[in-house]
Amino acid sequence: SLSFADGKKPVFLNVDDTHFYQSRGRLGIDIGEREIREMVSKYRGTDVTDLVLCAGGRLGDVPFPGGKMEALADKYEVTREIGRDVSYTNIPFVRAVHAVWRKGLDPFAIWIDEARRAGMRPWLSLRVNDCHGSTEETSPLHPQFYYDHPEYRRVIHRPRLGWFDIGYDFAHAEVRERMLDYLVRLMDRYDVEGLEIDWLREAFCFVPGRERAETLTDFMRQVRAAADRAGAKRGRRLGLMARVPEDPETGLLLGIDAPTWAHEGLVDVLVPAPRWRTADVNVPVGLWRRLVRGTDVRIVPGLEILSEQTEW
């Protein structure tokens, strides 16, 4: 299991890299290595012990030529989608992320290095079923995979009504394989403490009424096996963390059986947390500890820091 025996209570901070690009891009900052390092170095000397870097959602924030996950940086070059003319060059975060990678900079490698210099353990995180762009037919956050495979969306039996309707249906092997391919590439490329699988972006992963916990548990088994292979190359265990609904019963109804993941040794850390705007922050930590009793899994309850910008 992961060791947190350094005398400090672990405090994980999850950082969304698109916020980094958007906030700097809106100000017209020419992002270089100094600006990239400053995003992490400002936490030096704080209570933060573990820095969790979001590395993608519907698109990969790290370009992997030949991978199954398209890259966010490539959206800058796109001019046509689903038969429509589009342009995303005026959107600050698209422009900024494209410029950074075009310079030959790898922000994640820099952030990971800076985190270690600052005495923090670096992690990478993937939002496995992010639903940004729900109200838009075309979006800088929609991959070509989304356009090409409407049959993989969780709601196709009626018109789209809400945010979660465009999420992927994880009953399809192709959806799971796409996410796993990207996770494996992240593990191979970056030497980090571990990876977080973020099931709160979003927790609705099946056609309504067809939720099947065994499907996601099998996916987590594949992720664990991939993490073990990557860890073996580095001579240590690669940690896996999962962010899950704060109420374990709610999670199970959605097909997220986190206690089973703990007892099968598929995860090292569970982060039960409320989602986004909810005011219900009474995470039942005692219940979670009872559910994982007999395992080495660490329960790290999570909260959201909501800072919202309503326009690109």
mmCIF file of N, CA, C and O in Angstrom, residues 39-132:
data_model
loop_
_atom_site.group_PDB
_atom_site.id
_atom_site.type_symbol
_atom_site.label_atom_id
_atom_site.label_comp_id
_atom_site.label_asym_id
_atom_site.label_seq_id
_atom_site.Cartn_x
_atom_site.Cartn_y
_atom_site.Cartn_z
ATOM 1 N N MET A 39 2.532 27.839 -11.111
ATOM 2 C CA MET A 39 1.235 27.288 -10.724
ATOM 3 C C MET A 39 1.383 26.306 -9.558
ATOM 4 O O MET A 39 0.496 26.181 -8.718
ATOM 5 N N VAL A 40 2.517 25.617 -9.506
ATOM 6 C CA VAL A 40 2.758 24.625 -8.463
ATOM 7 C C VAL A 40 3.561 25.208 -7.308
ATOM 8 O O VAL A 40 3.269 24.950 -6.138
ATOM 9 N N SER A 41 4.564 26.004 -7.619
ATOM 10 C CA SER A 41 5.477 26.486 -6.570
ATOM 11 C C SER A 41 4.774 27.341 -5.528
ATOM 12 O O SER A 41 5.240 27.442 -4.396
ATOM 13 N N LYS A 42 3.642 27.941 -5.884
ATOM 14 C CA LYS A 42 2.940 28.778 -4.908
ATOM 15 C C LYS A 42 2.369 27.973 -3.745
ATOM 16 O O LYS A 42 1.999 28.538 -2.715
ATOM 17 N N TYR A 43 2.311 26.643 -3.893
ATOM 18 C CA TYR A 43 1.819 25.804 -2.807
ATOM 19 C C TYR A 43 2.949 25.296 -1.908
ATOM 20 O O TYR A 43 2.699 24.573 -0.957
ATOM 21 N N ARG A 44 4.170 25.686 -2.226
ATOM 22 C CA ARG A 44 5.311 25.298 -1.386
ATOM 23 C C ARG A 44 5.112 25.846 0.034
ATOM 24 O O ARG A 44 4.766 27.023 0.220
ATOM 25 N N GLY A 45 5.321 25.008 1.022
ATOM 26 C CA GLY A 45 5.202 25.446 2.406
ATOM 27 C C GLY A 45 3.786 25.476 2.943
ATOM 28 O O GLY A 45 3.568 25.875 4.089
ATOM 29 N N THR A 46 2.810 25.036 2.153
ATOM 30 C CA THR A 46 1.428 24.976 2.615
ATOM 31 C C THR A 46 1.138 23.587 3.178
ATOM 32 O O THR A 46 2.022 22.737 3.271
ATOM 33 N N ASP A 47 -0.126 23.335 3.526
ATOM 34 C CA ASP A 47 -0.508 22.025 4.049
ATOM 35 C C ASP A 47 -0.698 20.981 2.950
ATOM 36 O O ASP A 47 -0.952 19.809 3.251
ATOM 37 N N VAL A 48 -0.599 21.392 1.705
ATOM 38 C CA VAL A 48 -0.802 20.449 0.605
ATOM 39 C C VAL A 48 0.344 19.444 0.561
ATOM 40 O O VAL A 48 1.512 19.815 0.451
ATOM 41 N N THR A 49 -0.013 18.162 0.647
ATOM 42 C CA THR A 49 0.988 17.090 0.582
ATOM 43 C C THR A 49 0.993 16.395 -0.774
ATOM 44 O O THR A 49 2.015 15.858 -1.196
ATOM 45 N N ASP A 50 -0.172 16.400 -1.451
ATOM 46 C CA ASP A 50 -0.322 15.680 -2.720
ATOM 47 C C ASP A 50 -1.006 16.596 -3.726
ATOM 48 O O ASP A 50 -2.103 17.110 -3.467
ATOM 49 N N LEU A 51 -0.373 16.786 -4.872
ATOM 50 C CA LEU A 51 -0.933 17.628 -5.921
ATOM 51 C C LEU A 51 -1.465 16.732 -7.031
ATOM 52 O O LEU A 51 -0.721 15.936 -7.615
ATOM 53 N N VAL A 52 -2.751 16.854 -7.310
ATOM 54 C CA VAL A 52 -3.424 16.012 -8.302
ATOM 55 C C VAL A 52 -3.717 16.870 -9.524
ATOM 56 O O VAL A 52 -4.450 17.854 -9.445
ATOM 57 N N LEU A 53 -3.144 16.519 -10.655
ATOM 58 C CA LEU A 53 -3.212 17.318 -11.873
ATOM 59 C C LEU A 53 -4.185 16.677 -12.864
ATOM 60 O O LEU A 53 -3.959 15.555 -13.321
ATOM 61 N N CYS A 54 -5.266 17.380 -13.164
ATOM 62 C CA CYS A 54 -6.226 16.860 -14.135
ATOM 63 C C CYS A 54 -5.576 16.822 -15.511
ATOM 64 O O CYS A 54 -5.108 17.840 -16.018
ATOM 65 N N ALA A 55 -5.562 15.649 -16.121
ATOM 66 C CA ALA A 55 -4.877 15.462 -17.398
ATOM 67 C C ALA A 55 -5.829 15.168 -18.544
ATOM 68 O O ALA A 55 -5.397 14.743 -19.613
ATOM 69 N N GLY A 56 -7.134 15.407 -18.327
ATOM 70 C CA GLY A 56 -8.047 15.213 -19.434
ATOM 71 C C GLY A 56 -9.448 14.837 -19.007
ATOM 72 O O GLY A 56 -9.710 14.538 -17.836
ATOM 73 N N GLY A 57 -10.330 14.884 -19.981
ATOM 74 C CA GLY A 57 -11.723 14.520 -19.784
ATOM 75 C C GLY A 57 -12.241 13.928 -21.080
ATOM 76 O O GLY A 57 -11.896 12.804 -21.453
ATOM 77 N N ARG A 58 -13.036 14.694 -21.801
ATOM 78 C CA ARG A 58 -13.510 14.216 -23.101
ATOM 79 C C ARG A 58 -12.379 14.210 -24.126
ATOM 80 O O ARG A 58 -12.414 13.472 -25.108
ATOM 81 N N LEU A 59 -11.409 15.062 -23.906
ATOM 82 C CA LEU A 59 -10.204 15.114 -24.726
ATOM 83 C C LEU A 59 -8.994 14.929 -23.831
ATOM 84 O O LEU A 59 -9.035 15.257 -22.639
ATOM 85 N N GLY A 60 -7.891 14.446 -24.397
ATOM 86 C CA GLY A 60 -6.669 14.299 -23.630
ATOM 87 C C GLY A 60 -5.918 15.613 -23.551
ATOM 88 O O GLY A 60 -5.716 16.278 -24.572
ATOM 89 N N ASP A 61 -5.497 15.991 -22.365
ATOM 90 C CA ASP A 61 -4.718 17.217 -22.219
ATOM 91 C C ASP A 61 -3.248 16.979 -22.539
ATOM 92 O O ASP A 61 -2.471 17.934 -22.613
ATOM 93 N N VAL A 62 -2.873 15.716 -22.734
ATOM 94 C CA VAL A 62 -1.538 15.352 -23.201
ATOM 95 C C VAL A 62 -1.689 14.739 -24.590
ATOM 96 O O VAL A 62 -2.425 13.762 -24.751
ATOM 97 N N PRO A 63 -1.037 15.305 -25.606
ATOM 98 C CA PRO A 63 -1.139 14.717 -26.951
ATOM 99 C C PRO A 63 -0.362 13.409 -27.045
ATOM 100 O O PRO A 63 0.803 13.344 -26.671
ATOM 101 N N PHE A 64 -1.036 12.377 -27.536
ATOM 102 C CA PHE A 64 -0.385 11.089 -27.777
ATOM 103 C C PHE A 64 -0.670 10.685 -29.225
ATOM 104 O O PHE A 64 -1.720 10.096 -29.520
ATOM 105 N N PRO A 65 0.231 11.009 -30.143
ATOM 106 C CA PRO A 65 0.020 10.592 -31.540
ATOM 107 C C PRO A 65 -0.186 9.091 -31.632
ATOM 108 O O PRO A 65 0.565 8.301 -31.050
ATOM 109 N N GLY A 66 -1.240 8.706 -32.320
ATOM 110 C CA GLY A 66 -1.546 7.291 -32.458
ATOM 111 C C GLY A 66 -2.422 6.746 -31.357
ATOM 112 O O GLY A 66 -2.854 5.597 -31.419
ATOM 113 N N GLY A 67 -2.713 7.568 -30.338
ATOM 114 C CA GLY A 67 -3.567 7.128 -29.253
ATOM 115 C C GLY A 67 -5.039 7.209 -29.624
ATOM 116 O O GLY A 67 -5.420 7.835 -30.621
ATOM 117 N N LYS A 68 -5.875 6.601 -28.813
ATOM 118 C CA LYS A 68 -7.311 6.607 -29.076
ATOM 119 C C LYS A 68 -7.992 7.891 -28.613
ATOM 120 O O LYS A 68 -9.114 8.174 -29.029
ATOM 121 N N MET A 69 -7.311 8.649 -27.744
ATOM 122 C CA MET A 69 -7.887 9.877 -27.213
ATOM 123 C C MET A 69 -7.314 11.077 -27.968
ATOM 124 O O MET A 69 -6.104 11.299 -27.987
ATOM 125 N N GLU A 70 -8.194 11.857 -28.605
ATOM 126 C CA GLU A 70 -7.728 13.047 -29.305
ATOM 127 C C GLU A 70 -7.242 14.098 -28.309
ATOM 128 O O GLU A 70 -7.624 14.100 -27.146
ATOM 129 N N ALA A 71 -6.379 15.005 -28.776
ATOM 130 C CA ALA A 71 -5.754 15.984 -27.894
ATOM 131 C C ALA A 71 -6.475 17.320 -27.930
ATOM 132 O O ALA A 71 -6.885 17.803 -28.994
ATOM 133 N N LEU A 72 -6.610 17.933 -26.771
ATOM 134 C CA LEU A 72 -7.211 19.260 -26.664
ATOM 135 C C LEU A 72 -6.442 20.282 -27.504
ATOM 136 O O LEU A 72 -7.042 21.139 -28.157
ATOM 137 N N ALA A 73 -5.118 20.197 -27.492
ATOM 138 C CA ALA A 73 -4.301 21.172 -28.216
ATOM 139 C C ALA A 73 -4.605 21.181 -29.714
ATOM 140 O O ALA A 73 -4.474 22.213 -30.381
ATOM 141 N N ASP A 74 -5.038 20.041 -30.245
ATOM 142 C CA ASP A 74 -5.298 19.944 -31.681
ATOM 143 C C ASP A 74 -6.579 20.653 -32.105
ATOM 144 O O ASP A 74 -6.785 20.897 -33.307
ATOM 145 N N LYS A 75 -7.443 20.994 -31.143
ATOM 146 C CA LYS A 75 -8.704 21.656 -31.506
ATOM 147 C C LYS A 75 -8.455 23.042 -32.087
ATOM 148 O O LYS A 75 -9.317 23.590 -32.786
ATOM 149 N N TYR A 76 -7.307 23.619 -31.819
ATOM 150 C CA TYR A 76 -6.958 24.943 -32.370
ATOM 151 C C TYR A 76 -6.950 24.922 -33.892
ATOM 152 O O TYR A 76 -7.273 25.924 -34.533
ATOM 153 N N GLU A 77 -6.588 23.780 -34.457
ATOM 154 C CA GLU A 77 -6.451 23.667 -35.919
ATOM 155 C C GLU A 77 -7.753 23.266 -36.609
ATOM 156 O O GLU A 77 -7.844 23.315 -37.838
ATOM 157 N N VAL A 78 -8.764 22.884 -35.847
ATOM 158 C CA VAL A 78 -9.997 22.365 -36.436
ATOM 159 C C VAL A 78 -10.831 23.505 -37.028
ATOM 160 O O VAL A 78 -11.050 24.533 -36.385
ATOM 161 N N THR A 79 -11.308 23.313 -38.245
ATOM 162 C CA THR A 79 -12.127 24.339 -38.902
ATOM 163 C C THR A 79 -13.514 23.839 -39.297
ATOM 164 O O THR A 79 -14.369 24.640 -39.687
ATOM 165 N N ARG A 80 -13.730 22.529 -39.188
ATOM 166 C CA ARG A 80 -15.038 21.996 -39.599
ATOM 167 C C ARG A 80 -15.362 20.748 -38.788
ATOM 168 O O ARG A 80 -14.527 19.863 -38.623
ATOM 169 N N GLU A 81 -16.597 20.691 -38.272
ATOM 170 C CA GLU A 81 -17.074 19.549 -37.509
ATOM 171 C C GLU A 81 -18.534 19.296 -37.849
ATOM 172 O O GLU A 81 -19.321 20.239 -37.973
ATOM 173 N N ILE A 82 -18.895 18.044 -37.984
ATOM 174 C CA ILE A 82 -20.236 17.566 -38.345
ATOM 175 C C ILE A 82 -20.884 18.435 -39.423
ATOM 176 O O ILE A 82 -22.041 18.815 -39.341
ATOM 177 N N GLY A 83 -20.091 18.752 -40.447
ATOM 178 C CA GLY A 83 -20.595 19.501 -41.587
ATOM 179 C C GLY A 83 -20.753 20.999 -41.346
ATOM 180 O O GLY A 83 -21.361 21.687 -42.178
ATOM 181 N N ARG A 84 -20.200 21.503 -40.274
ATOM 182 C CA ARG A 84 -20.323 22.929 -39.949
ATOM 183 C C ARG A 84 -18.939 23.569 -39.854
ATOM 184 O O ARG A 84 -17.987 22.949 -39.395
ATOM 185 N N ASP A 85 -18.861 24.838 -40.275
ATOM 186 C CA ASP A 85 -17.633 25.589 -40.080
ATOM 187 C C ASP A 85 -17.511 25.955 -38.607
ATOM 188 O O ASP A 85 -18.480 26.416 -37.985
ATOM 189 N N VAL A 86 -16.340 25.741 -38.037
ATOM 190 C CA VAL A 86 -16.091 26.076 -36.635
ATOM 191 C C VAL A 86 -14.743 26.774 -36.515
ATOM 192 O O VAL A 86 -13.863 26.622 -37.379
ATOM 193 N N SER A 87 -14.568 27.537 -35.457
ATOM 194 C CA SER A 87 -13.272 28.134 -35.130
ATOM 195 C C SER A 87 -13.186 28.270 -33.620
ATOM 196 O O SER A 87 -14.061 28.862 -32.984
ATOM 197 N N TYR A 88 -12.122 27.695 -33.055
ATOM 198 C CA TYR A 88 -11.919 27.757 -31.604
ATOM 199 C C TYR A 88 -10.673 28.565 -31.251
ATOM 200 O O TYR A 88 -10.247 28.586 -30.107
ATOM 201 N N THR A 89 -10.101 29.262 -32.236
ATOM 202 C CA THR A 89 -8.847 29.982 -32.009
ATOM 203 C C THR A 89 -9.012 31.197 -31.096
ATOM 204 O O THR A 89 -8.028 31.692 -30.556
ATOM 205 N N ASN A 90 -10.248 31.675 -30.944
ATOM 206 C CA ASN A 90 -10.470 32.842 -30.087
ATOM 207 C C ASN A 90 -10.789 32.464 -28.640
ATOM 208 O O ASN A 90 -11.033 33.340 -27.813
ATOM 209 N N ILE A 91 -10.806 31.177 -28.331
ATOM 210 C CA ILE A 91 -11.090 30.728 -26.964
ATOM 211 C C ILE A 91 -9.758 30.644 -26.223
ATOM 212 O O ILE A 91 -8.855 29.906 -26.625
ATOM 213 N N PRO A 92 -9.611 31.421 -25.146
ATOM 214 C CA PRO A 92 -8.302 31.541 -24.487
ATOM 215 C C PRO A 92 -7.635 30.226 -24.130
ATOM 216 O O PRO A 92 -6.442 30.045 -24.370
ATOM 217 N N PHE A 93 -8.382 29.269 -23.540
ATOM 218 C CA PHE A 93 -7.699 28.050 -23.107
ATOM 219 C C PHE A 93 -7.260 27.194 -24.289
ATOM 220 O O PHE A 93 -6.222 26.518 -24.231
ATOM 221 N N VAL A 94 -8.021 27.224 -25.396
ATOM 222 C CA VAL A 94 -7.620 26.467 -26.585
ATOM 223 C C VAL A 94 -6.364 27.088 -27.186
ATOM 224 O O VAL A 94 -5.399 26.382 -27.537
ATOM 225 N N ARG A 95 -6.366 28.400 -27.295
ATOM 226 C CA ARG A 95 -5.212 29.099 -27.846
ATOM 227 C C ARG A 95 -3.965 28.884 -26.980
ATOM 228 O O ARG A 95 -2.870 28.632 -27.488
ATOM 229 N N ALA A 96 -4.161 28.941 -25.655
ATOM 230 C CA ALA A 96 -3.025 28.830 -24.742
ATOM 231 C C ALA A 96 -2.434 27.426 -24.724
ATOM 232 O O ALA A 96 -1.212 27.254 -24.771
ATOM 233 N N VAL A 97 -3.287 26.398 -24.661
ATOM 234 C CA VAL A 97 -2.761 25.033 -24.598
ATOM 235 C C VAL A 97 -2.060 24.670 -25.904
ATOM 236 O O VAL A 97 -1.013 23.996 -25.899
ATOM 237 N N HIS A 98 -2.588 25.140 -27.010
ATOM 238 C CA HIS A 98 -1.948 24.883 -28.299
ATOM 239 C C HIS A 98 -0.572 25.538 -28.341
ATOM 240 O O HIS A 98 0.418 24.934 -28.791
ATOM 241 N N ALA A 99 -0.480 26.779 -27.864
ATOM 242 C CA ALA A 99 0.786 27.508 -27.903
ATOM 243 C C ALA A 99 1.842 26.838 -27.019
ATOM 244 O O ALA A 99 3.018 26.756 -27.394
ATOM 245 N N VAL A 100 1.441 26.363 -25.868
ATOM 246 C CA VAL A 100 2.386 25.730 -24.937
ATOM 247 C C VAL A 100 2.991 24.470 -25.549
ATOM 248 O O VAL A 100 4.220 24.281 -25.553
ATOM 249 N N TRP A 101 2.143 23.583 -26.064
ATOM 250 C CA TRP A 101 2.661 22.345 -26.633
ATOM 251 C C TRP A 101 3.439 22.607 -27.919
ATOM 252 O O TRP A 101 4.416 21.900 -28.222
ATOM 253 N N ARG A 102 3.047 23.638 -28.671
ATOM 254 C CA ARG A 102 3.758 23.970 -29.912
ATOM 255 C C ARG A 102 5.185 24.441 -29.616
ATOM 256 O O ARG A 102 6.087 24.261 -30.436
ATOM 257 N N LYS A 103 5.388 25.036 -28.452
ATOM 258 C CA LYS A 103 6.731 25.466 -28.039
ATOM 259 C C LYS A 103 7.625 24.284 -27.673
ATOM 260 O O LYS A 103 8.824 24.461 -27.433
ATOM 261 N N GLY A 104 7.039 23.103 -27.567
ATOM 262 C CA GLY A 104 7.818 21.944 -27.155
ATOM 263 C C GLY A 104 7.850 21.750 -25.657
ATOM 264 O O GLY A 104 8.624 20.925 -25.150
ATOM 265 N N LEU A 105 7.018 22.493 -24.937
ATOM 266 C CA LEU A 105 6.939 22.352 -23.485
ATOM 267 C C LEU A 105 5.953 21.255 -23.121
ATOM 268 O O LEU A 105 4.906 21.132 -23.739
ATOM 269 N N ASP A 106 6.290 20.481 -22.110
ATOM 270 C CA ASP A 106 5.367 19.495 -21.549
ATOM 271 C C ASP A 106 4.994 19.991 -20.161
ATOM 272 O O ASP A 106 5.749 19.786 -19.197
ATOM 273 N N PRO A 107 3.848 20.661 -20.016
ATOM 274 C CA PRO A 107 3.500 21.248 -18.717
ATOM 275 C C PRO A 107 3.369 20.215 -17.606
ATOM 276 O O PRO A 107 3.707 20.506 -16.451
ATOM 277 N N PHE A 108 2.910 19.018 -17.938
ATOM 278 C CA PHE A 108 2.742 18.008 -16.899
ATOM 279 C C PHE A 108 4.092 17.538 -16.361
ATOM 280 O O PHE A 108 4.258 17.347 -15.150
ATOM 281 N N ALA A 109 5.068 17.361 -17.229
ATOM 282 C CA ALA A 109 6.407 16.995 -16.775
ATOM 283 C C ALA A 109 6.978 18.096 -15.879
ATOM 284 O O ALA A 109 7.626 17.811 -14.858
ATOM 285 N N ILE A 110 6.718 19.335 -16.238
ATOM 286 C CA ILE A 110 7.215 20.469 -15.450
ATOM 287 C C ILE A 110 6.496 20.539 -14.109
ATOM 288 O O ILE A 110 7.127 20.739 -13.055
ATOM 289 N N TRP A 111 5.168 20.380 -14.117
ATOM 290 C CA TRP A 111 4.404 20.414 -12.863
ATOM 291 C C TRP A 111 4.825 19.282 -11.930
ATOM 292 O O TRP A 111 4.938 19.479 -10.715
ATOM 293 N N ILE A 112 5.037 18.110 -12.482
ATOM 294 C CA ILE A 112 5.447 16.957 -11.673
ATOM 295 C C ILE A 112 6.809 17.232 -11.031
ATOM 296 O O ILE A 112 7.019 16.993 -9.834
ATOM 297 N N ASP A 113 7.736 17.754 -11.830
ATOM 298 C CA ASP A 113 9.059 18.076 -11.301
ATOM 299 C C ASP A 113 8.974 19.140 -10.210
ATOM 300 O O ASP A 113 9.608 19.021 -9.154
ATOM 301 N N GLU A 114 8.186 20.175 -10.445
ATOM 302 C CA GLU A 114 8.072 21.267 -9.478
ATOM 303 C C GLU A 114 7.387 20.804 -8.194
ATOM 304 O O GLU A 114 7.735 21.253 -7.097
ATOM 305 N N ALA A 115 6.409 19.893 -8.328
ATOM 306 C CA ALA A 115 5.735 19.363 -7.139
ATOM 307 C C ALA A 115 6.742 18.639 -6.248
ATOM 308 O O ALA A 115 6.752 18.827 -5.022
ATOM 309 N N ARG A 116 7.590 17.829 -6.852
ATOM 310 C CA ARG A 116 8.578 17.100 -6.059
ATOM 311 C C ARG A 116 9.587 18.067 -5.427
ATOM 312 O O ARG A 116 10.012 17.888 -4.279
ATOM 313 N N ARG A 117 9.967 19.092 -6.162
ATOM 314 C CA ARG A 117 10.878 20.093 -5.596
ATOM 315 C C ARG A 117 10.253 20.779 -4.385
ATOM 316 O O ARG A 117 10.963 21.169 -3.455
ATOM 317 N N ALA A 118 8.939 20.922 -4.419
ATOM 318 C CA ALA A 118 8.230 21.602 -3.336
ATOM 319 C C ALA A 118 7.827 20.644 -2.220
ATOM 320 O O ALA A 118 7.144 21.047 -1.278
ATOM 321 N N GLY A 119 8.230 19.373 -2.330
ATOM 322 C CA GLY A 119 7.938 18.414 -1.282
ATOM 323 C C GLY A 119 6.548 17.827 -1.337
ATOM 324 O O GLY A 119 6.048 17.309 -0.335
ATOM 325 N N MET A 120 5.903 17.884 -2.518
ATOM 326 C CA MET A 120 4.563 17.326 -2.684
ATOM 327 C C MET A 120 4.624 16.096 -3.582
ATOM 328 O O MET A 120 5.440 16.027 -4.498
ATOM 329 N N ARG A 121 3.726 15.140 -3.328
ATOM 330 C CA ARG A 121 3.626 13.964 -4.180
ATOM 331 C C ARG A 121 2.732 14.301 -5.374
ATOM 332 O O ARG A 121 1.581 14.717 -5.188
ATOM 333 N N PRO A 122 3.199 14.101 -6.606
ATOM 334 C CA PRO A 122 2.384 14.407 -7.789
ATOM 335 C C PRO A 122 1.530 13.222 -8.238
ATOM 336 O O PRO A 122 1.979 12.075 -8.224
ATOM 337 N N TRP A 123 0.286 13.505 -8.606
ATOM 338 C CA TRP A 123 -0.639 12.533 -9.173
ATOM 339 C C TRP A 123 -1.199 13.101 -10.475
ATOM 340 O O TRP A 123 -1.206 14.314 -10.696
ATOM 341 N N LEU A 124 -1.724 12.234 -11.313
ATOM 342 C CA LEU A 124 -2.492 12.648 -12.486
ATOM 343 C C LEU A 124 -3.925 12.158 -12.319
ATOM 344 O O LEU A 124 -4.164 11.123 -11.693
ATOM 345 N N SER A 125 -4.859 12.901 -12.886
ATOM 346 C CA SER A 125 -6.276 12.568 -12.754
ATOM 347 C C SER A 125 -6.949 12.592 -14.117
ATOM 348 O O SER A 125 -6.588 13.409 -14.979
ATOM 349 N N LEU A 126 -7.904 11.694 -14.300
ATOM 350 C CA LEU A 126 -8.696 11.671 -15.537
ATOM 351 C C LEU A 126 -10.174 11.704 -15.204
ATOM 352 O O LEU A 126 -10.661 10.889 -14.410
ATOM 353 N N ARG A 127 -10.878 12.656 -15.794
ATOM 354 C CA ARG A 127 -12.338 12.700 -15.685
ATOM 355 C C ARG A 127 -12.897 11.737 -16.722
ATOM 356 O O ARG A 127 -13.010 12.063 -17.899
ATOM 357 N N VAL A 128 -13.260 10.565 -16.284
ATOM 358 C CA VAL A 128 -13.549 9.503 -17.247
ATOM 359 C C VAL A 128 -14.831 9.709 -18.038
ATOM 360 O O VAL A 128 -15.012 9.112 -19.088
ATOM 361 N N ASN A 129 -15.756 10.549 -17.551
ATOM 362 C CA ASN A 129 -17.000 10.739 -18.306
ATOM 363 C C ASN A 129 -17.472 12.191 -18.222
ATOM 364 O O ASN A 129 -18.642 12.457 -17.935
ATOM 365 N N ASP A 130 -16.563 13.090 -18.491
ATOM 366 C CA ASP A 130 -16.877 14.515 -18.430
ATOM 367 C C ASP A 130 -17.972 14.877 -19.439
ATOM 368 O O ASP A 130 -18.037 14.294 -20.523
ATOM 369 N N CYS A 131 -18.819 15.837 -19.068
ATOM 370 C CA CYS A 131 -19.961 16.194 -19.924
ATOM 371 C C CYS A 131 -19.956 17.661 -20.344
ATOM 372 O O CYS A 131 -21.007 18.205 -20.708
ATOM 373 N N HIS A 132 -18.811 18.318 -20.278
ATOM 374 C CA HIS A 132 -18.765 19.714 -20.717
ATOM 375 C C HIS A 132 -19.184 19.821 -22.190
ATOM 376 O O HIS A 132 -18.897 18.939 -22.995
#
